[in-house]
Structure formats: C-alpha cells, structure tokens
CSV table of C-alpha atoms in Angstrom, one decimal:
chain,number,residue,atom,x,y,z
A,1029,MET,CA,21.7,15.7,-5.6
A,1030,ILE,CA,20.7,13.7,-8.7
A,1031,SER,CA,21.8,10.1,-8.8
A,1032,LYS,CA,24.2,9.1,-11.5
A,1033,ASN,CA,22.8,7.6,-14.8
A,1034,ASN,CA,22.2,3.9,-14.6
A,1035,GLU,CA,22.6,3.8,-10.8
A,1036,ASN,CA,20.4,1.1,-9.5
A,1037,ILE,CA,18.0,2.3,-6.8
A,1038,VAL,CA,16.5,-0.7,-4.9
A,1039,VAL,CA,13.1,-0.4,-3.1
A,1040,ARG,CA,10.5,-2.7,-1.7
A,1041,THR,CA,7.0,-2.7,-3.3
A,1042,VAL,CA,3.6,-4.1,-2.4
A,1043,ASN,CA,1.9,-6.6,-4.9
A,1044,ILE,CA,-1.0,-4.3,-5.8
A,1045,LYS,CA,-3.1,-7.1,-7.5
A,1046,PHE,CA,-2.7,-9.3,-4.4
A,1047,PHE,CA,-3.6,-6.4,-2.2
A,1048,PHE,CA,-7.0,-5.8,-3.9
A,1049,ILE,CA,-7.7,-9.5,-4.1
A,1050,THR,CA,-7.2,-9.8,-0.3
A,1051,ILE,CA,-9.5,-6.7,0.2
A,1052,LEU,CA,-12.2,-8.5,-1.7
A,1053,ILE,CA,-11.7,-11.8,0.2
A,1054,PHE,CA,-11.5,-10.2,3.6
A,1055,GLY,CA,-14.5,-8.0,2.8
A,1056,ILE,CA,-16.6,-11.2,2.1
A,1057,ILE,CA,-15.3,-12.9,5.3
A,1058,THR,CA,-16.2,-9.8,7.3
A,1059,PHE,CA,-19.7,-9.7,5.9
A,1060,LEU,CA,-20.2,-13.4,6.6
A,1061,LEU,CA,-19.0,-13.0,10.2
A,1062,SER,CA,-21.3,-10.0,10.8
A,1063,TYR,CA,-24.2,-12.0,9.4
A,1064,TYR,CA,-23.4,-14.9,11.6
A,1065,ALA,CA,-23.0,-12.7,14.7
A,1066,ARG,CA,-26.7,-11.8,14.3
A,1067,SER,CA,-27.7,-15.3,15.2
A,1068,ILE,CA,-25.8,-15.2,18.5
A,1069,ASN,CA,-28.4,-14.7,21.3
A,1070,TYR,CA,-26.4,-12.9,24.0
A,1071,THR,CA,-24.9,-9.4,23.5
A,1072,ILE,CA,-21.8,-10.2,25.4
A,1073,ASN,CA,-21.1,-13.3,23.2
A,1074,GLN,CA,-21.7,-11.1,20.1
A,1075,THR,CA,-19.2,-8.6,21.4
A,1076,TYR,CA,-16.5,-11.2,22.2
A,1077,PHE,CA,-17.1,-12.8,18.8
A,1078,LEU,CA,-16.8,-9.6,16.7
A,1079,ILE,CA,-13.9,-8.2,18.7
A,1080,PHE,CA,-11.8,-11.3,18.3
A,1081,PHE,CA,-12.5,-12.2,14.7
A,1082,LEU,CA,-12.6,-8.6,13.2
A,1083,SER,CA,-9.3,-7.8,15.0
A,1084,ALA,CA,-7.8,-11.0,13.8
A,1085,ILE,CA,-8.9,-10.4,10.2
A,1086,VAL,CA,-7.4,-6.9,10.0
A,1087,ILE,CA,-4.1,-8.1,11.6
A,1088,VAL,CA,-3.9,-11.0,9.2
A,1089,PHE,CA,-4.7,-8.8,6.2
A,1090,VAL,CA,-1.9,-6.4,7.0
A,1091,TRP,CA,0.6,-9.1,7.8
A,1092,ILE,CA,-0.2,-11.1,4.6
A,1093,ASN,CA,0.2,-8.1,2.3
A,1094,PHE,CA,3.5,-7.0,3.8
A,1095,ARG,CA,4.8,-10.6,3.6
A,1096,ASN,CA,4.0,-10.5,-0.1
A,1097,THR,CA,6.2,-7.5,-0.9
A,1098,LYS,CA,9.0,-7.7,-3.5
A,1099,LEU,CA,12.2,-5.9,-4.4
A,1100,ILE,CA,12.5,-3.8,-7.5
A,1101,SER,CA,15.5,-1.9,-8.9
A,1102,LEU,CA,15.1,1.3,-10.9
A,1103,SER,CA,17.8,2.4,-13.3
A,1104,PHE,CA,17.6,5.9,-14.8
A,1105,GLY,CA,19.4,6.1,-18.1
A,1106,ASP,CA,19.7,8.9,-20.7
A,1107,LYS,CA,16.7,7.7,-22.6
A,1108,ASP,CA,14.7,5.4,-20.4
A,1109,ILE,CA,13.9,4.0,-17.0
A,1110,LYS,CA,14.6,0.3,-16.5
A,1111,ILE,CA,12.7,-1.4,-13.7
A,1112,PHE,CA,13.9,-4.9,-12.7
A,1113,GLN,CA,11.9,-7.2,-10.4
A,1114,ASP,CA,13.3,-9.9,-8.2
A,1115,ASP,CA,12.0,-12.5,-10.5
A,1116,SER,CA,14.3,-11.2,-13.3
A,1117,ARG,CA,11.5,-9.5,-15.2
A,1118,MET,CA,12.3,-6.1,-16.7
A,1119,LYS,CA,10.1,-3.2,-17.8
A,1120,ILE,CA,11.5,-0.4,-19.9
A,1121,TRP,CA,9.9,3.1,-19.9
A,1122,LYS,CA,11.1,5.4,-22.7
A,1123,TYR,CA,11.1,9.0,-21.6
A,1124,ASP,CA,9.7,10.3,-24.9
A,1125,LYS,CA,6.8,7.7,-24.7
A,1126,ILE,CA,5.7,8.5,-21.1
A,1127,LYS,CA,2.6,10.6,-21.3
A,1128,ASN,CA,1.9,11.0,-17.6
A,1129,TYR,CA,3.5,10.1,-14.2
A,1130,ASN,CA,3.1,10.9,-10.6
A,1131,MET,CA,4.8,10.0,-7.4
A,1132,TYR,CA,3.3,10.9,-4.0
A,1133,ARG,CA,3.4,9.9,-0.4
A,1134,LEU,CA,0.3,8.1,0.9
A,1135,TRP,CA,-1.6,9.4,3.9
A,1136,VAL,CA,1.0,8.8,6.5
A,1137,LYS,CA,4.7,8.2,6.2
A,1138,PRO,CA,4.7,4.5,7.2
A,1139,MET,CA,2.4,3.7,4.3
A,1140,GLY,CA,5.1,4.6,1.8
A,1141,HIS,CA,4.8,6.1,-1.7
A,1142,MET,CA,2.9,5.4,-4.9
A,1143,LEU,CA,4.6,5.7,-8.3
A,1144,ARG,CA,2.4,5.7,-11.4
A,1145,LEU,CA,3.8,5.6,-14.9
A,1146,ARG,CA,1.8,5.8,-18.1
A,1147,ASP,CA,2.7,5.6,-21.7
A,1148,ASP,CA,0.9,4.8,-25.0
A,1149,LYS,CA,0.4,1.2,-24.3
A,1150,ASP,CA,0.5,0.7,-20.5
A,1151,MET,CA,0.0,2.2,-17.1
A,1152,LYS,CA,1.6,0.7,-14.0
A,1153,TYR,CA,1.6,1.4,-10.3
A,1154,TYR,CA,4.5,0.8,-7.9
A,1155,TRP,CA,3.5,1.0,-4.2
A,1156,ILE,CA,6.9,1.6,-2.5
A,1157,VAL,CA,7.0,0.6,1.2
A,1158,TRP,CA,9.6,0.6,3.9
A,1159,LEU,CA,11.5,-2.5,5.1
A,1160,ASP,CA,10.5,-1.6,8.7
A,1161,THR,CA,7.7,1.0,9.3
A,1162,LYS,CA,8.9,1.4,12.9
A,1163,GLN,CA,12.4,2.4,12.0
A,1164,ILE,CA,12.8,3.9,8.5
A,1165,SER,CA,16.4,3.9,7.5
A,1166,LEU,CA,18.3,6.9,6.1
A,1167,GLU,CA,19.2,4.9,3.0
A,1168,GLU,CA,15.5,4.2,2.2
A,1169,GLU,CA,14.6,7.9,2.6
A,1170,GLN,CA,17.5,8.8,0.3
A,1171,ASN,CA,16.4,6.3,-2.3
A,1172,ILE,CA,12.9,7.9,-2.4
A,1173,LYS,CA,14.5,11.3,-2.8
A,1174,LYS,CA,16.7,10.0,-5.7
A,1175,ILE,CA,13.7,8.6,-7.5
A,1176,GLU,CA,11.7,11.8,-7.1
A,1177,GLN,CA,14.6,14.0,-8.2
A,1178,ASN,CA,15.4,11.8,-11.3
A,1179,LEU,CA,11.7,11.8,-12.3
A,1180,LEU,CA,11.5,15.6,-12.0
A,1181,GLN,CA,14.7,16.0,-14.0
A,1182,LYS,CA,13.7,13.6,-16.8
A,1183,LEU,CA,9.9,14.0,-16.8
A,1184,SER,CA,9.0,17.4,-15.2
A,1185,GLU,CA,6.5,18.3,-17.9
A,1186,THR,CA,4.4,15.1,-17.5
A,1187,ASN,CA,4.0,15.2,-13.7
A,1188,ARG,CA,0.3,15.4,-13.2
A,1189,LYS,CA,-2.1,14.0,-10.6
A,1190,GLN,CA,-5.2,12.4,-12.1
A,1191,SER,CA,-8.5,11.2,-10.5
A,1192,ILE,CA,-7.2,7.6,-10.2
A,1193,ASP,CA,-4.5,8.9,-7.8
A,1194,TYR,CA,-7.2,10.2,-5.4
A,1195,ILE,CA,-8.9,6.8,-5.6
A,1196,ILE,CA,-5.6,5.0,-4.9
A,1197,LEU,CA,-5.1,7.3,-1.9
A,1198,PHE,CA,-8.5,6.2,-0.5
A,1199,LEU,CA,-8.1,2.5,-1.2
A,1200,ALA,CA,-4.5,2.4,0.1
A,1201,SER,CA,-5.6,3.8,3.4
A,1202,LEU,CA,-8.3,1.1,4.0
A,1203,PRO,CA,-6.1,-1.5,5.8
A,1204,PHE,CA,-4.7,1.1,8.2
A,1205,VAL,CA,-8.1,2.7,8.8
A,1206,LEU,CA,-9.5,-0.8,9.5
A,1207,LEU,CA,-6.6,-1.6,11.8
A,1208,ILE,CA,-7.3,1.6,13.8
A,1209,MET,CA,-11.0,0.8,13.9
A,1210,ALA,CA,-10.2,-2.7,15.1
A,1211,LEU,CA,-8.1,-1.4,17.9
A,1212,PHE,CA,-10.8,1.1,19.0
A,1213,ILE,CA,-13.4,-1.7,18.8
A,1214,LEU,CA,-11.1,-3.9,20.9
A,1215,ILE,CA,-10.5,-1.3,23.5
A,1216,GLY,CA,-14.2,-0.2,23.5
A,1217,GLY,CA,-15.3,-3.7,23.9
A,1218,PHE,CA,-13.2,-4.4,26.9
A,1219,ILE,CA,-14.3,-1.1,28.5
A,1220,TYR,CA,-17.9,-2.1,27.9
A,1221,ILE,CA,-17.4,-5.5,29.3
A,1222,ILE,CA,-15.6,-4.3,32.4
A,1223,PHE,CA,-17.7,-1.3,33.4
A,1224,TYR,CA,-21.1,-1.8,31.9
A,1225,LEU,CA,-21.9,-5.5,31.9
A,1226,LYS,CA,-22.9,-6.8,35.3
C-alpha cells in the first residue's frame, strides 16, 4: 500500500558526521590505550586494563551515537520529497532532479536502514534507526515500507547501488563488530584469568 501524497512519515536518524568524528576520536583513544598497555609489566594487569577500557570505549561509543539521533519527517508529494528535521530545517528533493538513490538495510535488522539521495548539486545520507532495537514497533516497520514503496513508485529508474554504498555498509557495521569483539575479549579474559592464571 502506497502512502498518500504529502503524508508525513516520521523516522529517527543517526547524525552521520558525528558518527564518523566519534570513530576517529575513539580510534585514537584505543591506539593510545594499547600503546600505554605495553608499558605495564605484568600480563594479568595488561589483561585487566585492556578488557576494562576497551569494553568501556565501545559501550560509550554506541551509547553516545544513539543519544545523538534526531527525528526527521519525509513528505512525498507529486513533484518532490520534502525532508524536515527537528530543528526546523527543510530539504527539498525534486523527482526530476534526482539522478540516483538507494535505500537498503544494514547488515542486521537492529542496525536500521540507509537512504541515499543524489541530485545535480548534492548527495545526502539518512541513516534510519529504530527507537528501541530490542523491540521494534509495527509502526516503525510500516514507516520503512512506506518510504521504500514511495521511492520505488516515484524513482524506480534511478534506484542503483554504487561503490559508496558498500563502503557505508562496512563502516556502519564497525561499532557493532567492535561491541561483539569487546564482549568476546571480556569473556575470554575472564576465562583466562579463572582457568589459566595461577
């Protein structure tokens, strides 16, 4: 079912610039912590140090980025898409000016979807996420379907995946990959301490 023209579809998005800035900052912090850990004499102390701080870094990274999400509203008209942000800014995308778009789900469902729009002058990304990754509401899922259906109806000939989309898929998965790695390091560290250190 296609949503009615000018119906406002409200979704939550990640601040992508903030996301990449935090990746850079936390990458530097991780490097400095790893370098400092080399100066610790005892292996058990190194293990405790790395387990605690790397796990904390990943958890803080994910928490900060999800705290800096914002609401946007998409309105599909006869000639354009209007995207309103919660700070009252508006972006208008004319259908006849859009050269390329793509919308796709990221690696796993809780990570959300990426919407990319490109015209003659601009290219923007909207990383759409869920209000609660543990319990995704039916309304949120319906909103995603409405966006996808409207885009296919209005812009079916410009729906193409580009190399940048594969790069986005990789970069967007980093915090979740790091979180899983941190959990494995945490579990592995405790197993090592309990069973192998005497």
